[in-house]
GROMACS .gro file of C-alpha atoms in nm:
model
  323
    1UNK     CA    1   8.930  11.083   8.889
    2UNK     CA    2   9.278  10.952   8.863
    3UNK     CA    3   9.343  10.634   9.027
    4UNK     CA    4   9.692  10.513   9.085
    5UNK     CA    5   9.753  10.134   9.192
    6UNK     CA    6  10.054   9.891   9.184
    7UNK     CA    7  10.038   9.560   9.030
    8UNK     CA    8  10.331   9.299   9.107
    9UNK     CA    9  10.527   9.161   8.792
   10UNK     CA   10  10.530   8.816   8.706
   11UNK     CA   11  10.831   8.609   8.784
   12UNK     CA   12  10.978   8.905   8.992
   13UNK     CA   13  11.036   8.877   9.347
   14UNK     CA   14  11.055   9.266   9.430
   15UNK     CA   15  10.919   9.438   9.130
   16UNK     CA   16  10.606   9.618   9.073
   17UNK     CA   17  10.432   9.811   8.793
   18UNK     CA   18  10.280  10.158   8.892
   19UNK     CA   19   9.970  10.221   8.667
   20UNK     CA   20   9.753  10.531   8.627
   21UNK     CA   21   9.398  10.494   8.528
   22UNK     CA   22   9.190  10.784   8.431
   23UNK     CA   23   8.816  10.735   8.526
   24UNK     CA   24   8.499  10.916   8.501
   25UNK     CA   25   8.139  10.862   8.622
   26UNK     CA   26   7.785  10.970   8.520
   27UNK     CA   27   7.680  10.866   8.865
   28UNK     CA   28   7.844  10.788   9.194
   29UNK     CA   29   7.943  10.433   9.114
   30UNK     CA   30   7.969  10.366   8.730
   31UNK     CA   31   8.329  10.415   8.677
   32UNK     CA   32   8.442  10.407   8.326
   33UNK     CA   33   8.804  10.471   8.151
   34UNK     CA   34   8.839  10.798   7.957
   35UNK     CA   35   9.180  10.734   7.842
   36UNK     CA   36   9.411  10.419   7.826
   37UNK     CA   37   9.625  10.343   8.150
   38UNK     CA   38   9.955  10.469   8.187
   39UNK     CA   39  10.251  10.309   8.346
   40UNK     CA   40  10.432  10.555   8.516
   41UNK     CA   41  10.795  10.601   8.402
   42UNK     CA   42  11.113  10.697   8.607
   43UNK     CA   43  10.966  10.640   8.950
   44UNK     CA   44  11.086  10.330   9.154
   45UNK     CA   45  10.885  10.003   9.082
   46UNK     CA   46  10.989   9.836   9.391
   47UNK     CA   47  10.776   9.722   9.721
   48UNK     CA   48  10.851  10.103   9.812
   49UNK     CA   49  10.551  10.187   9.587
   50UNK     CA   50  10.366  10.248   9.910
   51UNK     CA   51  10.548  10.583   9.922
   52UNK     CA   52  10.464  10.705   9.606
   53UNK     CA   53  10.263  11.009   9.645
   54UNK     CA   54  10.004  11.178   9.375
   55UNK     CA   55  10.019  11.545   9.453
   56UNK     CA   56   9.767  11.799   9.305
   57UNK     CA   57   9.576  11.878   9.118
   58UNK     CA   58   9.723  12.225   9.048
   59UNK     CA   59   9.536  12.417   8.750
   60UNK     CA   60   9.495  12.053   8.613
   61UNK     CA   61   9.834  11.943   8.644
   62UNK     CA   62   9.919  11.659   8.897
   63UNK     CA   63  10.275  11.511   9.005
   64UNK     CA   64  10.369  11.142   9.095
   65UNK     CA   65  10.696  11.101   9.301
   66UNK     CA   66  10.892  10.853   9.518
   67UNK     CA   67  11.083  11.132   9.681
   68UNK     CA   68  11.352  11.100   9.422
   69UNK     CA   69  11.222  11.090   9.120
   70UNK     CA   70  10.905  11.322   9.027
   71UNK     CA   71  10.675  11.318   8.702
   72UNK     CA   72  10.465  11.609   8.620
   73UNK     CA   73  10.174  11.567   8.384
   74UNK     CA   74   9.847  11.667   8.265
   75UNK     CA   75   9.569  11.394   8.254
   76UNK     CA   76   9.367  11.577   7.987
   77UNK     CA   77   9.640  11.647   7.727
   78UNK     CA   78   9.834  11.335   7.827
   79UNK     CA   79  10.173  11.535   7.803
   80UNK     CA   80  10.435  11.477   8.093
   81UNK     CA   81  10.797  11.570   8.159
   82UNK     CA   82  11.028  11.441   8.450
   83UNK     CA   83  11.190  11.683   8.715
   84UNK     CA   84  11.540  11.654   8.735
   85UNK     CA   85  11.709  11.564   9.046
   86UNK     CA   86  11.822  11.806   9.287
   87UNK     CA   87  12.185  11.862   9.253
   88UNK     CA   88  12.251  11.994   9.603
   89UNK     CA   89  12.512  11.743   9.777
   90UNK     CA   90  12.555  11.689  10.138
   91UNK     CA   91  12.886  11.650  10.358
   92UNK     CA   92  13.066  11.338  10.356
   93UNK     CA   93  12.956  11.084  10.635
   94UNK     CA   94  12.630  11.254  10.651
   95UNK     CA   95  12.284  11.132  10.528
   96UNK     CA   96  11.996  11.257  10.409
   97UNK     CA   97  11.600  11.171  10.425
   98UNK     CA   98  11.336  11.321  10.211
   99UNK     CA   99  11.061  11.385  10.436
  100UNK     CA  100  10.811  11.597  10.233
  101UNK     CA  101  10.771  11.707   9.882
  102UNK     CA  102  10.494  11.966   9.757
  103UNK     CA  103  10.390  12.121   9.434
  104UNK     CA  104  10.205  12.442   9.358
  105UNK     CA  105  10.156  12.770   9.188
  106UNK     CA  106  10.294  13.117   9.266
  107UNK     CA  107  10.016  13.344   9.146
  108UNK     CA  108  10.249  13.663   9.181
  109UNK     CA  109  10.522  13.526   8.996
  110UNK     CA  110  10.305  13.324   8.750
  111UNK     CA  111  10.508  13.040   8.822
  112UNK     CA  112  10.475  12.663   8.917
  113UNK     CA  113  10.709  12.527   9.201
  114UNK     CA  114  10.825  12.223   9.367
  115UNK     CA  115  10.951  12.230   9.737
  116UNK     CA  116  11.146  11.943   9.875
  117UNK     CA  117  11.223  11.925  10.295
  118UNK     CA  118  11.485  11.690  10.380
  119UNK     CA  119  11.632  11.577  10.702
  120UNK     CA  120  12.026  11.595  10.689
  121UNK     CA  121  12.229  11.422  10.987
  122UNK     CA  122  12.542  11.251  11.086
  123UNK     CA  123  12.392  11.132  11.417
  124UNK     CA  124  12.034  11.048  11.443
  125UNK     CA  125  11.991  11.262  11.715
  126UNK     CA  126  12.138  11.581  11.555
  127UNK     CA  127  11.929  11.671  11.259
  128UNK     CA  128  11.908  11.987  11.023
  129UNK     CA  129  11.620  12.040  10.810
  130UNK     CA  130  11.696  12.163  10.473
  131UNK     CA  131  11.450  12.308  10.191
  132UNK     CA  132  11.500  12.300   9.820
  133UNK     CA  133  11.303  12.494   9.566
  134UNK     CA  134  11.267  12.378   9.194
  135UNK     CA  135  11.150  12.693   8.982
  136UNK     CA  136  10.964  12.577   8.670
  137UNK     CA  137  11.035  12.906   8.492
  138UNK     CA  138  11.379  12.857   8.509
  139UNK     CA  139  11.421  12.467   8.549
  140UNK     CA  140  11.660  12.525   8.825
  141UNK     CA  141  11.696  12.424   9.204
  142UNK     CA  142  11.800  12.660   9.472
  143UNK     CA  143  11.831  12.638   9.847
  144UNK     CA  144  11.584  12.799  10.053
  145UNK     CA  145  11.756  12.945  10.387
  146UNK     CA  146  11.660  13.131  10.691
  147UNK     CA  147  11.354  12.938  10.826
  148UNK     CA  148  11.296  12.692  11.111
  149UNK     CA  149  11.130  12.382  10.981
  150UNK     CA  150  10.991  12.138  11.223
  151UNK     CA  151  11.043  11.750  11.147
  152UNK     CA  152  10.813  11.643  10.894
  153UNK     CA  153  10.678  11.296  10.904
  154UNK     CA  154  10.485  11.081  10.665
  155UNK     CA  155  10.149  10.947  10.636
  156UNK     CA  156   9.961  10.807  10.353
  157UNK     CA  157   9.688  11.046  10.342
  158UNK     CA  158   9.876  11.376  10.424
  159UNK     CA  159  10.056  11.583  10.164
  160UNK     CA  160   9.787  11.826  10.008
  161UNK     CA  161   9.767  12.169   9.823
  162UNK     CA  162   9.500  12.394   9.953
  163UNK     CA  163   9.444  12.789   9.973
  164UNK     CA  164   9.782  12.850   9.755
  165UNK     CA  165   9.971  12.657  10.051
  166UNK     CA  166  10.093  12.320  10.067
  167UNK     CA  167  10.035  12.116  10.374
  168UNK     CA  168  10.223  11.842  10.585
  169UNK     CA  169  10.216  11.672  10.913
  170UNK     CA  170  10.501  11.781  11.137
  171UNK     CA  171  10.616  11.732  11.504
  172UNK     CA  172  10.699  12.009  11.758
  173UNK     CA  173  10.572  11.955  12.116
  174UNK     CA  174  10.252  11.818  11.957
  175UNK     CA  175  10.154  11.696  11.598
  176UNK     CA  176  10.062  12.016  11.386
  177UNK     CA  177  10.004  12.075  10.997
  178UNK     CA  178  10.313  12.266  10.842
  179UNK     CA  179  10.220  12.468  10.567
  180UNK     CA  180  10.428  12.649  10.291
  181UNK     CA  181  10.298  12.946  10.121
  182UNK     CA  182  10.374  12.946   9.737
  183UNK     CA  183  10.419  13.316   9.676
  184UNK     CA  184  10.573  13.407   9.948
  185UNK     CA  185  10.781  13.102  10.037
  186UNK     CA  186  10.712  13.127  10.406
  187UNK     CA  187  10.627  12.836  10.639
  188UNK     CA  188  10.373  12.850  10.899
  189UNK     CA  189  10.218  12.616  11.131
  190UNK     CA  190   9.863  12.496  11.193
  191UNK     CA  191   9.734  12.388  11.519
  192UNK     CA  192   9.489  12.064  11.501
  193UNK     CA  193   9.179  12.048  11.708
  194UNK     CA  194   9.239  12.070  12.078
  195UNK     CA  195   9.019  11.799  12.195
  196UNK     CA  196   9.192  11.534  11.975
  197UNK     CA  197   9.371  11.253  12.177
  198UNK     CA  198   9.713  11.167  12.070
  199UNK     CA  199   9.737  10.788  12.212
  200UNK     CA  200   9.423  10.638  12.080
  201UNK     CA  201   9.582  10.404  11.841
  202UNK     CA  202   9.480  10.611  11.548
  203UNK     CA  203   9.697  10.831  11.276
  204UNK     CA  204   9.638  11.140  11.097
  205UNK     CA  205   9.514  11.236  10.746
  206UNK     CA  206   9.410  11.540  10.559
  207UNK     CA  207   9.146  11.557  10.273
  208UNK     CA  208   8.936  11.849  10.123
  209UNK     CA  209   8.551  11.818  10.192
  210UNK     CA  210   8.292  12.082  10.104
  211UNK     CA  211   8.580  12.306  10.000
  212UNK     CA  212   8.715  12.291  10.333
  213UNK     CA  213   9.044  12.175  10.484
  214UNK     CA  214   8.946  11.836  10.670
  215UNK     CA  215   9.143  11.641  10.925
  216UNK     CA  216   9.067  11.269  10.967
  217UNK     CA  217   9.166  11.064  11.259
  218UNK     CA  218   9.166  10.683  11.159
  219UNK     CA  219   9.293  10.373  11.284
  220UNK     CA  220   9.666  10.317  11.242
  221UNK     CA  221   9.714  10.032  11.012
  222UNK     CA  222  10.013   9.968  11.170
  223UNK     CA  223   9.898   9.977  11.524
  224UNK     CA  224   9.850   9.661  11.727
  225UNK     CA  225   9.536   9.803  11.883
  226UNK     CA  226   9.206   9.657  11.785
  227UNK     CA  227   9.131   9.828  11.445
  228UNK     CA  228   8.748   9.879  11.460
  229UNK     CA  229   8.752  10.208  11.598
  230UNK     CA  230   8.571  10.510  11.473
  231UNK     CA  231   8.705  10.740  11.202
  232UNK     CA  232   8.680  11.112  11.337
  233UNK     CA  233   8.647  11.385  11.050
  234UNK     CA  234   8.684  11.728  11.159
  235UNK     CA  235   8.639  12.049  10.918
  236UNK     CA  236   8.805  12.391  10.935
  237UNK     CA  237   8.565  12.634  10.875
  238UNK     CA  238   8.788  12.938  10.893
  239UNK     CA  239   9.147  12.885  10.739
  240UNK     CA  240   9.423  12.871  11.014
  241UNK     CA  241   9.173  12.940  11.308
  242UNK     CA  242   9.223  12.653  11.559
  243UNK     CA  243   8.891  12.742  11.704
  244UNK     CA  244   8.700  12.714  11.360
  245UNK     CA  245   8.766  12.312  11.388
  246UNK     CA  246   8.437  12.152  11.393
  247UNK     CA  247   8.374  11.804  11.443
  248UNK     CA  248   8.182  11.706  11.145
  249UNK     CA  249   8.125  11.339  11.238
  250UNK     CA  250   8.234  10.997  11.377
  251UNK     CA  251   8.197  10.710  11.123
  252UNK     CA  252   8.232  10.336  11.155
  253UNK     CA  253   8.377  10.092  11.285
  254UNK     CA  254   8.527  10.027  10.957
  255UNK     CA  255   8.850   9.813  10.902
  256UNK     CA  256   9.017  10.019  10.674
  257UNK     CA  257   9.447  10.079  10.555
  258UNK     CA  258   9.389  10.470  10.481
  259UNK     CA  259   9.137  10.722  10.345
  260UNK     CA  260   9.212  10.860  10.009
  261UNK     CA  261   8.991  11.151   9.894
  262UNK     CA  262   8.629  11.269   9.848
  263UNK     CA  263   8.412  11.194   9.562
  264UNK     CA  264   8.098  11.369   9.468
  265UNK     CA  265   8.093  11.597   9.753
  266UNK     CA  266   7.990  11.333  10.046
  267UNK     CA  267   8.158  11.002   9.942
  268UNK     CA  268   8.461  10.919  10.111
  269UNK     CA  269   8.680  10.683   9.915
  270UNK     CA  270   8.886  10.416  10.138
  271UNK     CA  271   9.147  10.181  10.075
  272UNK     CA  272   9.077   9.844  10.262
  273UNK     CA  273   9.362   9.644  10.379
  274UNK     CA  274   9.353   9.390  10.061
  275UNK     CA  275   9.355   9.675   9.826
  276UNK     CA  276   9.037   9.737   9.752
  277UNK     CA  277   8.876  10.083   9.674
  278UNK     CA  278   8.546  10.157   9.862
  279UNK     CA  279   8.306  10.432   9.917
  280UNK     CA  280   8.154  10.534  10.264
  281UNK     CA  281   7.853  10.797  10.213
  282UNK     CA  282   7.854  11.062  10.460
  283UNK     CA  283   7.518  11.094  10.461
  284UNK     CA  284   7.344  10.763  10.425
  285UNK     CA  285   7.647  10.552  10.598
  286UNK     CA  286   7.620  10.319  10.294
  287UNK     CA  287   7.939  10.131  10.221
  288UNK     CA  288   8.026  10.023   9.871
  289UNK     CA  289   8.280   9.809   9.707
  290UNK     CA  290   8.372  10.029   9.389
  291UNK     CA  291   8.542   9.727   9.203
  292UNK     CA  292   8.856   9.877   9.170
  293UNK     CA  293   9.162   9.735   9.331
  294UNK     CA  294   9.569   9.700   9.336
  295UNK     CA  295   9.851   9.560   9.533
  296UNK     CA  296   9.767   9.638   9.902
  297UNK     CA  297   9.851   9.979  10.045
  298UNK     CA  298   9.953  10.105   9.697
  299UNK     CA  299   9.606  10.289   9.609
  300UNK     CA  300   9.606  10.674   9.545
  301UNK     CA  301   9.313  10.871   9.412
  302UNK     CA  302   9.294  11.239   9.290
  303UNK     CA  303   8.988  11.431   9.181
  304UNK     CA  304   9.067  11.661   8.881
  305UNK     CA  305   8.885  11.870   8.631
  306UNK     CA  306   8.981  11.878   8.280
  307UNK     CA  307   9.241  12.141   8.183
  308UNK     CA  308   9.462  12.210   7.885
  309UNK     CA  309   9.725  12.383   8.102
  310UNK     CA  310  10.052  12.285   7.932
  311UNK     CA  311  10.332  12.160   8.090
  312UNK     CA  312  10.567  12.408   8.200
  313UNK     CA  313  10.917  12.426   8.087
  314UNK     CA  314  11.214  12.664   8.020
  315UNK     CA  315  11.320  12.631   7.664
  316UNK     CA  316  11.299  12.363   7.398
  317UNK     CA  317  11.599  12.155   7.541
  318UNK     CA  318  11.337  12.020   7.807
  319UNK     CA  319  11.170  11.729   7.676
  320UNK     CA  320  10.767  11.700   7.723
  321UNK     CA  321  10.650  11.368   7.620
  322UNK     CA  322  10.314  11.219   7.551
  323UNK     CA  323  10.165  10.897   7.695
   0.00000   0.00000   0.00000
């Protein structure tokens, strides 16, 4: 398991270190380090650490991004490289807001890609959505035009790669899942369970449970409503078929900040409001403190398998480093 947390630096008002820990376990709860911790370079070390996203794994590769800087690494070989900033500008007096970043593998072209979705606007009520692609086979950014993209919104448990497509939450008339197919570079929308209630003080999350795309409705940590409400878990039995959403269970009440991932098939890993990592056993309903913690709201976790996949690059001029 890859565990990301942030710690505040001494004598600094608004600076944080972002630390990656590489852990394994013989049983469900005995976490031990498999290699030294890694302090992430390039990405921001301010209070914006809450917005750092771990993306992946994809063939053993994982990316960490703050939307402006991105680092791609292999936790097994401990190699990493930075992704260059997108060179495309915007008109004067316009603004840009990065709303989504994805990473995946194009199995047709045998190529890894990053996709970036941004809002460009002069007036807040008049926005255009812009999509840029970074090809690791050419190490170049390019613009992707000709597709209508809805407004993507960020939640701390949302950006996920599954079924050769990347997924975000987005807004149309309702909340939907926006999907980007890595090989065809086409966007498509996926509907959420029909019986969900959108004004119940909950927010949205995506995880993978039992190899299926799984939707979680959990208490919104920013809501003023009581947080001790149930967490609803829905599993999509047949990909991109709305009628195949099945409600797996409702758990709780548990006061949490956000769900993170699933460990050992049935252990839902959760972040508490105080920055502690806990697990919820979906079978026995047991809750355990895993004795891992960081700055509140900063925790991220990714489950990965060891892989020797090299860090892709075009030519020797691209520097691949080791940590």
